[in-house]
Each structure stands twice: as structure tokens, then as C-alpha cells.
CSV table of C-alpha atoms in Angstrom, one decimal:
chain,number,residue,atom,x,y,z
A,65,THR,CA,-0.1,0.0,0.0
A,66,TYR,CA,1.4,3.7,-0.8
A,67,GLY,CA,0.1,7.1,0.6
A,68,ASP,CA,1.1,10.4,0.8
A,69,TRP,CA,-0.5,13.5,2.3
A,70,SER,CA,0.5,16.9,2.5
A,71,SER,CA,-0.3,20.4,4.3
A,72,ASP,CA,0.8,23.8,5.0
A,73,VAL,CA,3.2,22.4,8.0
A,74,CYS,CA,4.5,19.1,6.5
A,75,SER,CA,4.5,16.4,3.6
A,76,SER,CA,4.6,12.7,4.0
A,77,ASP,CA,5.0,9.7,1.9
A,78,ARG,CA,4.6,6.1,3.2
A,79,LEU,CA,5.1,2.7,1.9
A,80,THR,CA,4.1,-0.8,3.5
A,81,GLY,CA,4.0,-4.1,2.2
A,82,LYS,CA,5.0,-7.8,1.9
A,83,LEU,CA,7.0,-9.8,-1.0
A,84,GLY,CA,7.1,-13.2,-0.3
A,85,LYS,CA,8.8,-14.0,3.0
A,86,PHE,CA,10.0,-10.3,2.9
A,87,SER,CA,8.1,-7.4,5.1
A,88,VAL,CA,8.8,-3.8,4.1
A,89,GLY,CA,8.2,-0.4,5.5
A,90,ALA,CA,9.1,2.9,4.8
A,91,MET,CA,7.9,6.5,5.9
A,92,ASN,CA,9.3,10.1,4.9
A,93,ILE,CA,8.1,13.2,6.7
A,94,GLU,CA,9.3,16.7,5.6
A,95,THR,CA,8.4,19.5,8.2
A,96,ARG,CA,8.7,23.0,7.1
A,97,ALA,CA,10.7,25.8,9.3
A,98,GLU,CA,8.7,27.6,12.1
A,99,ASP,CA,9.9,31.0,13.1
A,100,VAL,CA,8.2,31.4,16.5
A,101,SER,CA,9.9,28.6,17.8
A,102,GLY,CA,13.0,28.8,15.4
A,103,THR,CA,12.6,25.0,14.5
A,104,PRO,CA,14.4,24.6,11.0
A,105,SER,CA,13.0,22.5,8.4
A,106,THR,CA,13.4,18.8,9.2
A,107,ASN,CA,13.4,15.6,7.7
A,108,PHE,CA,12.3,12.2,9.2
A,109,THR,CA,12.8,8.9,7.5
A,110,VAL,CA,12.2,5.6,8.5
A,111,ALA,CA,12.8,2.2,6.7
A,112,ARG,CA,12.2,-1.4,7.8
A,113,ILE,CA,12.9,-4.6,6.5
A,114,LYS,CA,11.9,-8.3,7.9
A,115,ARG,CA,12.3,-11.7,6.6
A,116,ASP,CA,10.6,-14.9,7.8
A,117,ILE,CA,13.1,-17.6,8.4
A,118,LEU,CA,12.3,-21.1,9.4
A,119,ARG,CA,8.9,-22.0,10.5
A,120,ARG,CA,8.1,-19.2,13.1
A,121,SER,CA,11.2,-16.9,13.5
A,122,SER,CA,12.3,-14.0,11.8
A,123,VAL,CA,15.5,-11.6,11.1
A,124,GLY,CA,15.3,-7.8,10.2
A,125,ALA,CA,17.2,-4.5,10.2
A,126,MET,CA,15.8,-0.9,10.6
A,127,VAL,CA,17.2,2.9,9.7
A,128,THR,CA,15.9,6.2,10.9
A,129,ASN,CA,17.1,9.3,10.0
A,130,ARG,CA,16.6,12.9,11.6
A,131,SER,CA,18.0,15.6,9.4
A,132,GLN,CA,18.5,18.3,12.5
A,133,SER,CA,18.9,16.8,15.7
A,134,ALA,CA,16.9,18.0,18.7
A,135,LEU,CA,20.3,17.7,21.0
A,136,THR,CA,23.1,19.0,19.0
A,137,ARG,CA,22.0,22.3,17.3
A,138,GLY,CA,23.0,22.1,13.5
A,139,GLY,CA,23.5,18.2,13.7
A,140,SER,CA,21.5,15.1,12.8
A,141,ASN,CA,20.4,12.0,14.2
A,142,GLN,CA,20.6,8.4,12.5
A,143,VAL,CA,20.0,5.2,14.3
A,144,TYR,CA,20.6,1.8,12.7
A,145,GLY,CA,20.0,-1.8,14.1
A,146,VAL,CA,19.4,-5.4,13.6
A,147,ASP,CA,17.1,-7.9,15.5
A,148,ALA,CA,15.9,-11.4,15.5
A,149,ALA,CA,13.2,-13.4,17.1
A,150,LEU,CA,13.7,-17.2,16.9
A,151,GLY,CA,11.0,-20.0,18.0
A,152,PHE,CA,12.0,-23.8,18.1
A,153,PHE,CA,9.6,-26.2,18.7
A,154,GLN,CA,6.6,-25.3,20.8
A,155,ASP,CA,8.3,-23.7,24.0
A,156,LEU,CA,11.8,-22.2,23.3
A,157,ASN,CA,12.3,-18.4,22.1
A,158,LEU,CA,15.3,-16.8,21.7
A,159,GLY,CA,15.4,-13.1,20.7
A,160,GLY,CA,17.5,-10.1,20.9
A,161,TYR,CA,18.6,-6.9,18.8
A,162,TRP,CA,21.7,-4.5,18.4
A,163,SER,CA,21.3,-0.9,17.6
A,164,ARG,CA,23.2,2.4,17.5
A,165,SER,CA,22.7,6.1,17.1
A,166,ASP,CA,24.8,8.5,15.6
A,167,THR,CA,24.8,12.1,16.7
A,168,GLU,CA,27.3,14.7,16.6
A,169,SER,CA,29.2,15.1,20.1
A,170,ARG,CA,27.6,11.9,21.2
A,171,THR,CA,29.8,9.0,19.6
A,172,VAL,CA,30.6,7.5,23.0
A,173,ASP,CA,28.7,4.6,24.5
A,174,ASN,CA,25.9,5.1,22.1
A,175,ASP,CA,24.9,1.7,21.4
A,176,SER,CA,22.2,-0.6,22.7
A,177,TYR,CA,21.5,-4.3,22.8
A,178,GLN,CA,19.2,-7.3,24.3
A,179,GLY,CA,19.4,-10.8,24.6
A,180,ARG,CA,16.6,-13.2,25.6
A,181,PHE,CA,16.0,-16.6,26.4
A,182,ASP,CA,12.5,-18.1,27.5
A,183,PHE,CA,11.9,-21.6,27.9
A,184,ALA,CA,8.2,-22.0,28.6
A,185,PRO,CA,6.4,-25.2,28.6
A,186,ASP,CA,3.2,-25.8,30.9
A,187,LYS,CA,5.1,-27.5,33.8
A,188,TYR,CA,8.2,-25.6,33.9
A,189,GLY,CA,9.9,-22.5,32.8
A,190,VAL,CA,13.0,-20.3,32.6
A,191,ARG,CA,13.9,-17.0,31.4
A,192,PHE,CA,17.0,-15.3,31.1
A,193,ASP,CA,17.1,-11.5,29.8
A,194,TYR,CA,19.9,-9.0,29.2
A,195,LEU,CA,19.6,-5.6,28.2
A,196,LYS,CA,21.9,-2.7,28.0
A,197,VAL,CA,21.1,1.0,26.8
A,198,GLY,CA,24.2,3.3,26.7
A,199,LYS,CA,24.3,6.9,28.1
A,200,ASN,CA,24.6,8.2,24.6
A,201,TYR,CA,22.0,6.1,23.0
A,202,THR,CA,19.4,8.6,21.3
A,203,PRO,CA,17.0,7.6,19.0
A,204,GLU,CA,15.5,10.8,18.0
A,205,VAL,CA,13.0,9.4,15.8
A,206,GLY,CA,11.4,7.5,18.7
A,207,PHE,CA,12.3,7.5,22.4
A,208,THR,CA,13.7,5.3,25.1
A,209,ARG,CA,12.4,5.2,28.6
A,210,ARG,CA,15.7,5.2,30.4
A,211,THR,CA,19.5,5.3,29.4
A,212,ASN,CA,22.9,4.8,30.8
A,213,PHE,CA,21.9,1.3,32.6
A,214,LYS,CA,22.4,-2.6,32.4
A,215,ARG,CA,19.7,-4.8,33.5
A,216,SER,CA,19.9,-8.7,34.0
A,217,PHE,CA,16.8,-10.5,34.6
A,218,ALA,CA,16.1,-14.3,35.5
A,219,SER,CA,13.1,-16.3,36.5
A,220,ALA,CA,12.6,-19.9,37.3
A,221,ARG,CA,8.8,-21.4,37.4
A,222,TYR,CA,7.6,-24.6,38.4
A,223,SER,CA,3.5,-25.3,37.7
A,224,PRO,CA,1.8,-28.6,38.1
A,225,ARG,CA,-1.8,-29.4,37.4
A,226,PRO,CA,-3.2,-31.7,40.1
A,227,ARG,CA,-4.8,-34.6,38.4
A,228,GLY,CA,-8.3,-35.4,39.7
A,229,SER,CA,-8.7,-32.4,41.5
A,230,LYS,CA,-12.2,-30.7,41.4
A,231,ARG,CA,-11.2,-27.5,42.7
A,232,VAL,CA,-7.8,-26.8,41.8
A,233,ARG,CA,-6.9,-26.4,38.1
A,234,LYS,CA,-2.9,-25.2,38.4
A,235,TYR,CA,-0.5,-24.3,41.3
A,236,THR,CA,2.5,-22.0,40.3
A,237,SER,CA,5.4,-21.6,42.2
A,238,GLU,CA,8.2,-18.8,40.7
A,239,ALA,CA,11.5,-17.1,41.6
A,240,THR,CA,12.4,-14.0,39.9
A,241,TYR,CA,15.7,-11.7,40.3
A,242,GLU,CA,16.6,-8.5,38.6
A,243,TYR,CA,19.8,-6.5,38.8
A,244,LEU,CA,20.0,-3.0,37.5
A,245,GLN,CA,23.2,-1.0,37.4
A,246,ASN,CA,24.3,1.9,35.9
A,247,GLY,CA,26.9,2.7,33.0
A,248,SER,CA,29.6,3.0,35.8
A,249,GLY,CA,28.9,-0.4,37.5
A,250,GLN,CA,27.1,0.9,40.2
A,251,LEU,CA,24.2,-1.0,41.5
A,252,GLU,CA,21.0,1.4,41.4
A,253,SER,CA,18.3,-1.1,41.9
A,254,MET,CA,17.7,-5.0,42.5
A,255,GLN,CA,14.6,-7.0,43.3
A,256,GLY,CA,14.6,-10.8,44.2
A,257,GLY,CA,11.2,-12.3,44.8
A,258,GLY,CA,9.1,-15.2,45.1
A,259,ARG,CA,5.5,-16.0,44.3
A,260,PHE,CA,3.4,-19.0,45.0
A,261,ASN,CA,-0.1,-19.1,43.1
A,262,THR,CA,-3.1,-21.1,43.0
A,263,GLU,CA,-5.7,-21.1,40.1
A,264,PHE,CA,-9.0,-22.4,40.9
A,265,GLN,CA,-11.2,-24.6,38.6
A,266,ASN,CA,-13.9,-21.6,38.7
A,267,SER,CA,-10.7,-19.3,37.3
A,268,ASP,CA,-10.7,-17.4,40.7
A,269,SER,CA,-6.8,-17.3,41.9
A,270,PHE,CA,-4.9,-16.6,45.1
A,271,GLN,CA,-1.4,-15.2,45.4
A,272,PHE,CA,1.1,-14.5,48.1
A,273,GLU,CA,4.3,-12.8,47.0
A,274,VAL,CA,7.5,-11.6,48.8
A,275,ASN,CA,10.1,-9.2,47.4
A,276,ASN,CA,13.4,-8.1,48.8
A,277,ASN,CA,14.4,-4.8,47.3
A,278,TYR,CA,17.4,-2.4,46.8
A,279,GLU,CA,16.9,1.0,45.5
A,280,LEU,CA,19.7,3.5,45.3
A,281,LEU,CA,18.8,7.3,45.7
A,282,LEU,CA,21.5,9.6,43.8
A,283,LYS,CA,19.8,12.9,45.0
A,284,PRO,CA,16.6,13.4,47.7
A,285,PHE,CA,13.5,11.8,46.6
A,286,THR,CA,10.4,13.9,47.4
A,287,VAL,CA,7.7,10.7,47.7
A,288,ALA,CA,5.0,13.1,48.9
A,289,PRO,CA,4.3,17.0,49.4
A,290,GLY,CA,6.6,18.1,52.5
A,291,VAL,CA,7.9,14.1,52.9
A,292,ILE,CA,11.5,13.6,51.2
A,293,ILE,CA,13.7,10.4,51.4
A,294,PRO,CA,17.2,11.5,51.6
A,295,ALA,CA,20.0,10.2,49.2
A,296,GLY,CA,21.3,6.9,49.8
A,297,GLY,CA,21.0,3.2,49.4
A,298,TYR,CA,17.8,1.5,50.8
A,299,HIS,CA,17.3,-2.4,51.6
A,300,PHE,CA,13.5,-3.3,52.2
A,301,THR,CA,11.3,-6.0,52.1
A,302,ASP,CA,7.4,-6.5,51.3
A,303,SER,CA,5.1,-8.9,50.8
A,304,THR,CA,1.4,-9.2,48.7
A,305,ILE,CA,-1.4,-11.4,49.0
A,306,THR,CA,-4.0,-11.0,46.3
A,307,TYR,CA,-7.4,-13.0,45.4
A,308,GLY,CA,-8.6,-12.8,41.7
A,309,PHE,CA,-12.1,-13.1,40.9
A,310,GLY,CA,-12.4,-14.7,37.4
A,311,GLN,CA,-13.5,-13.0,34.1
A,312,GLN,CA,-16.6,-15.2,34.0
A,313,ARG,CA,-17.7,-13.4,36.8
A,314,ARG,CA,-20.5,-10.7,36.4
A,315,ALA,CA,-18.0,-8.7,38.9
A,316,SER,CA,-14.5,-9.6,38.4
A,317,GLY,CA,-11.0,-8.0,39.2
A,318,ALA,CA,-8.2,-8.4,41.9
A,319,LEU,CA,-8.2,-7.3,45.5
A,320,ALA,CA,-4.5,-7.0,46.9
A,321,LEU,CA,-3.1,-5.9,50.2
A,322,GLN,CA,0.5,-5.2,50.7
A,323,THR,CA,2.4,-4.6,53.8
A,324,GLY,CA,5.9,-4.2,54.7
A,325,GLN,CA,8.9,-1.9,54.5
A,326,PHE,CA,9.1,1.0,52.3
A,327,TYR,CA,12.6,2.8,51.7
A,328,ASP,CA,13.4,3.6,55.6
A,329,GLY,CA,9.7,3.5,56.7
A,330,ASN,CA,6.7,1.2,56.2
A,331,ILE,CA,3.8,0.7,53.8
A,332,VAL,CA,0.3,-0.7,54.1
A,333,ALA,CA,-1.4,-0.6,50.6
A,334,LEU,CA,-5.0,-1.8,49.6
A,335,THR,CA,-5.3,-2.2,45.4
A,336,TYR,CA,-8.3,-3.3,43.2
A,337,SER,CA,-7.2,-3.7,39.7
A,338,SER,CA,-8.6,-5.0,36.6
A,339,GLY,CA,-12.3,-4.5,37.7
A,340,ARG,CA,-15.4,-5.2,35.7
A,341,LEU,CA,-18.7,-5.0,36.4
A,342,ALA,CA,-21.5,-6.2,33.5
A,343,ILE,CA,-24.3,-3.8,34.2
A,344,LEU,CA,-26.1,-4.8,31.0
A,345,LYS,CA,-25.1,-6.8,28.0
A,346,GLN,CA,-23.9,-3.8,26.4
A,347,TRP,CA,-22.9,-1.5,29.3
A,348,SER,CA,-20.0,-2.3,31.6
A,349,VAL,CA,-18.0,-0.6,34.3
A,350,GLU,CA,-14.3,-1.0,35.0
A,351,PRO,CA,-13.3,0.3,38.8
A,352,SER,CA,-10.1,0.3,40.5
A,353,PHE,CA,-8.6,2.0,43.6
A,354,VAL,CA,-5.2,2.3,45.2
A,355,LEU,CA,-5.0,3.4,48.8
A,356,ASN,CA,-1.3,3.8,50.4
A,357,THR,CA,-0.8,4.5,53.8
A,358,VAL,CA,3.0,5.2,54.3
A,359,SER,CA,5.1,5.9,57.5
A,360,LEU,CA,8.6,7.5,57.2
A,361,PRO,CA,11.1,9.1,59.6
A,362,ALA,CA,10.7,12.3,57.5
A,363,GLY,CA,6.6,12.2,57.9
A,364,ASP,CA,3.6,10.1,57.2
A,365,PHE,CA,1.2,10.3,54.5
A,366,SER,CA,-1.7,8.6,52.8
A,367,THR,CA,-2.6,8.4,49.0
A,368,THR,CA,-5.8,7.6,47.4
A,369,ILE,CA,-6.4,7.0,43.4
A,370,LEU,CA,-9.9,6.4,42.6
A,371,ARG,CA,-10.7,5.5,38.8
A,372,ALA,CA,-13.5,4.0,36.9
A,373,ARG,CA,-13.9,3.2,33.0
A,374,THR,CA,-17.3,2.9,31.6
A,375,ASP,CA,-18.3,1.9,28.0
A,376,TYR,CA,-21.9,1.6,26.5
A,377,GLY,CA,-22.4,-0.1,23.1
A,378,PHE,CA,-25.8,1.4,21.2
A,379,SER,CA,-24.7,-0.6,18.2
A,380,PRO,CA,-21.9,-2.8,16.9
A,381,ARG,CA,-21.1,0.7,14.8
A,382,MET,CA,-21.7,3.0,17.8
A,383,PHE,CA,-20.4,3.4,21.1
A,384,MET,CA,-19.5,5.9,24.3
A,385,SER,CA,-16.6,5.3,27.0
A,386,ALA,CA,-16.0,7.3,29.5
A,387,LEU,CA,-12.7,7.6,31.9
A,388,MET,CA,-12.8,9.3,35.4
A,389,GLN,CA,-10.1,9.5,37.9
A,390,TYR,CA,-9.2,11.3,41.4
A,391,SER,CA,-6.2,11.5,43.1
A,392,SER,CA,-5.9,13.0,46.6
A,393,THR,CA,-2.3,13.8,46.4
A,394,ASP,CA,-2.9,16.5,43.6
A,395,ARG,CA,-6.7,17.0,44.8
A,396,LEU,CA,-7.6,16.8,41.0
A,397,PHE,CA,-10.4,15.1,39.2
A,398,SER,CA,-10.0,14.5,35.8
A,399,SER,CA,-12.3,13.0,32.9
A,400,ASN,CA,-12.3,11.7,29.2
A,401,LEU,CA,-15.5,11.2,27.5
A,402,ARG,CA,-15.7,9.7,23.7
A,403,PHE,CA,-18.4,9.1,21.3
A,404,ARG,CA,-17.6,6.8,18.0
A,405,TRP,CA,-19.7,6.2,15.5
A,406,GLU,CA,-19.0,4.5,12.2
A,407,TYR,CA,-21.7,5.8,10.1
A,408,LYS,CA,-20.7,3.7,7.0
A,409,PRO,CA,-18.0,1.1,6.5
A,410,GLY,CA,-14.5,2.5,6.7
A,411,SER,CA,-15.8,6.1,7.6
A,412,GLU,CA,-15.9,7.1,11.4
A,413,MET,CA,-16.7,10.3,13.5
A,414,PHE,CA,-15.4,10.7,17.1
A,415,VAL,CA,-16.6,13.2,19.7
A,416,VAL,CA,-14.2,13.8,22.4
A,417,TYR,CA,-14.5,15.9,25.8
A,418,THR,CA,-11.7,16.2,28.3
């Protein structure tokens, strides 16, 4: 498929498709200069190719270009990389990628790579994951959530299904370990945990989880208005009990109680998530809440977040949805209402109020 559009601000060309075992995609966008902000005319280009191999595997490559860097005035930004996703048998998956960015004055520690191993049959499972993002890795056609870190992760699982049980469908025991360092090799975050989950025949579940944590604060952390945790390293342990009500119920969701340590203090948290109440066949409400009570040497505080999402379907082509949320920390109530009408196949109208 091929399309293009243009306006007073920019022009765009796009190309996507599949040629045999190859999938290709490309996009080119040209923006005009903007005098008020002093933004120069900029070209954005993305090109991607992927080839299917074996029975359920693929390899690929990608290149992006931004002619005017947002980080280096007068410079440009290019990113290129390769990736692979390899599936063997039904339960073994390997994958990873390597990528590098080129930006003027940011040519050291400017790569990122990841390796993944996942063996996940029904009864057993192990997983290993290593991810590195360099300090100067800057994909300016896109984004990174965090830079300058190395993350190692491992997990092991045992999940038998008891034969002949009329009550329990599956037991799951799992241990996980996450170790995160900054670019200089300093430990910034660590979490070692274990969980035991029981899945019942009616799709309800009960879970008990314990985590041992370490967090390094390089500067003071304002966790609540007027409550500041000093810089330093913190070891703390917490546990969570969760009961989940199956999706087949008219009212479903997961209710969790967390207790234990929080940095140099203590926490008690009550959470209700993934909730759904089917009022009518075409009308449902998804409520959730988070209640936190924290006690620290720097001060005590409580936070409350209440959220509800609702959907009403007038017909398969017309529905209305709403999202409402209240946060006690900001004393802020926010809402978003959205109406969608597909008045003929392929043509839609939206009305949104925020």
C-alpha cells in the first residue's frame, strides 16, 4: 500500500507491504521551518525490512534519520540496528537486537543491545534477559524510557496441574531476580522475589508474593508533598496477598493487600485492579482504586487514587466510553468522554470531551 499527504506544515510519503517472505515498510516526512520557536525544516525517515525464516522465526533491520537533531544544534541523528526472533519447537524462544545511534558530539557509549532466552512449557519455565542502553544512545525518531543502564533478569517457574482435583486447576511457584546497574557499574536497583499462585477451576486465583528490594537514590526523593527521602542506598522487604475473581463472573477483578517496608519506613497498600462489572449486555464499568498509607522518618502520608472506566454500546458501530479519575495527592478530578460512530464502513466520526 502507498499513500501521501501534504499540508502547510509538512508532507509525507509511506510505503508498506509484503514480498514473499519479506515485509517492508518506509516513511518519509518533511516539516517546514517554524519561525516562532526557531525550528528549522526537518526530514524524518524510517525504513524497516524483516524476513521470515524457519517455521516461526524472523530477522530484520531498521534505519531512522532525523536531519536536524533536537539535542545537537546543526547536527543530525541516525539510528540503525538488527534484530532476530527465533522460535524452536513450541516452547523455546530466543531473541535480541543490536542498535546504534550517531549524533554529533555523542559518539561514545551510543549503542543498545538485548539478548533473551525463554523456555516456557506448561509445567516448567526458565527465562533469562540482558539489556544494555548506553548513556549516549539517542533514537530521536522514537524514544527510550531510560538511558545509561544495564539490566539482568532471570526467573524459574514450576507449575503442576493436580490430577483429579475438582477445586484446583494449577499451582505455580516462581522465583525472579532483577539486577540493574548504571553505566559506571554501580548498583541502582535490585529485586529478588518469590510468588506462589493457586488457580482454581472456577478461574479465581489466590497469590502470595514476597520481594526483597534495593534502591539507590542519587539525590533526595520527594515521595509526597513535604516528605523527602534522603539520598542513599535502601534495602527493604514487602509482601502482597492477592485474590483474583475470574473474568466469567459478572463482577471480576483482583483485590491485593501489600504490607512491609518502604525505603526507611513502612507501607500498607490496598489495591483493586482489572475490575469489571457487567451491568447490561452492552454496558460495563471497570472500577479500580489504590489506597496507600506510608510511615517514614521524614513524615507520614496517605494517598488515594480512584478510577472508573465505562463503555456503552448502542450498536456494533456506535459506542460511548468514559474515563474518570481522582487523585488525593493533587486533589485533582479528571475525566475523558469519547463517542464513536462508524456511519458507513470505513468512515468514522469521533466526539471527545476532556
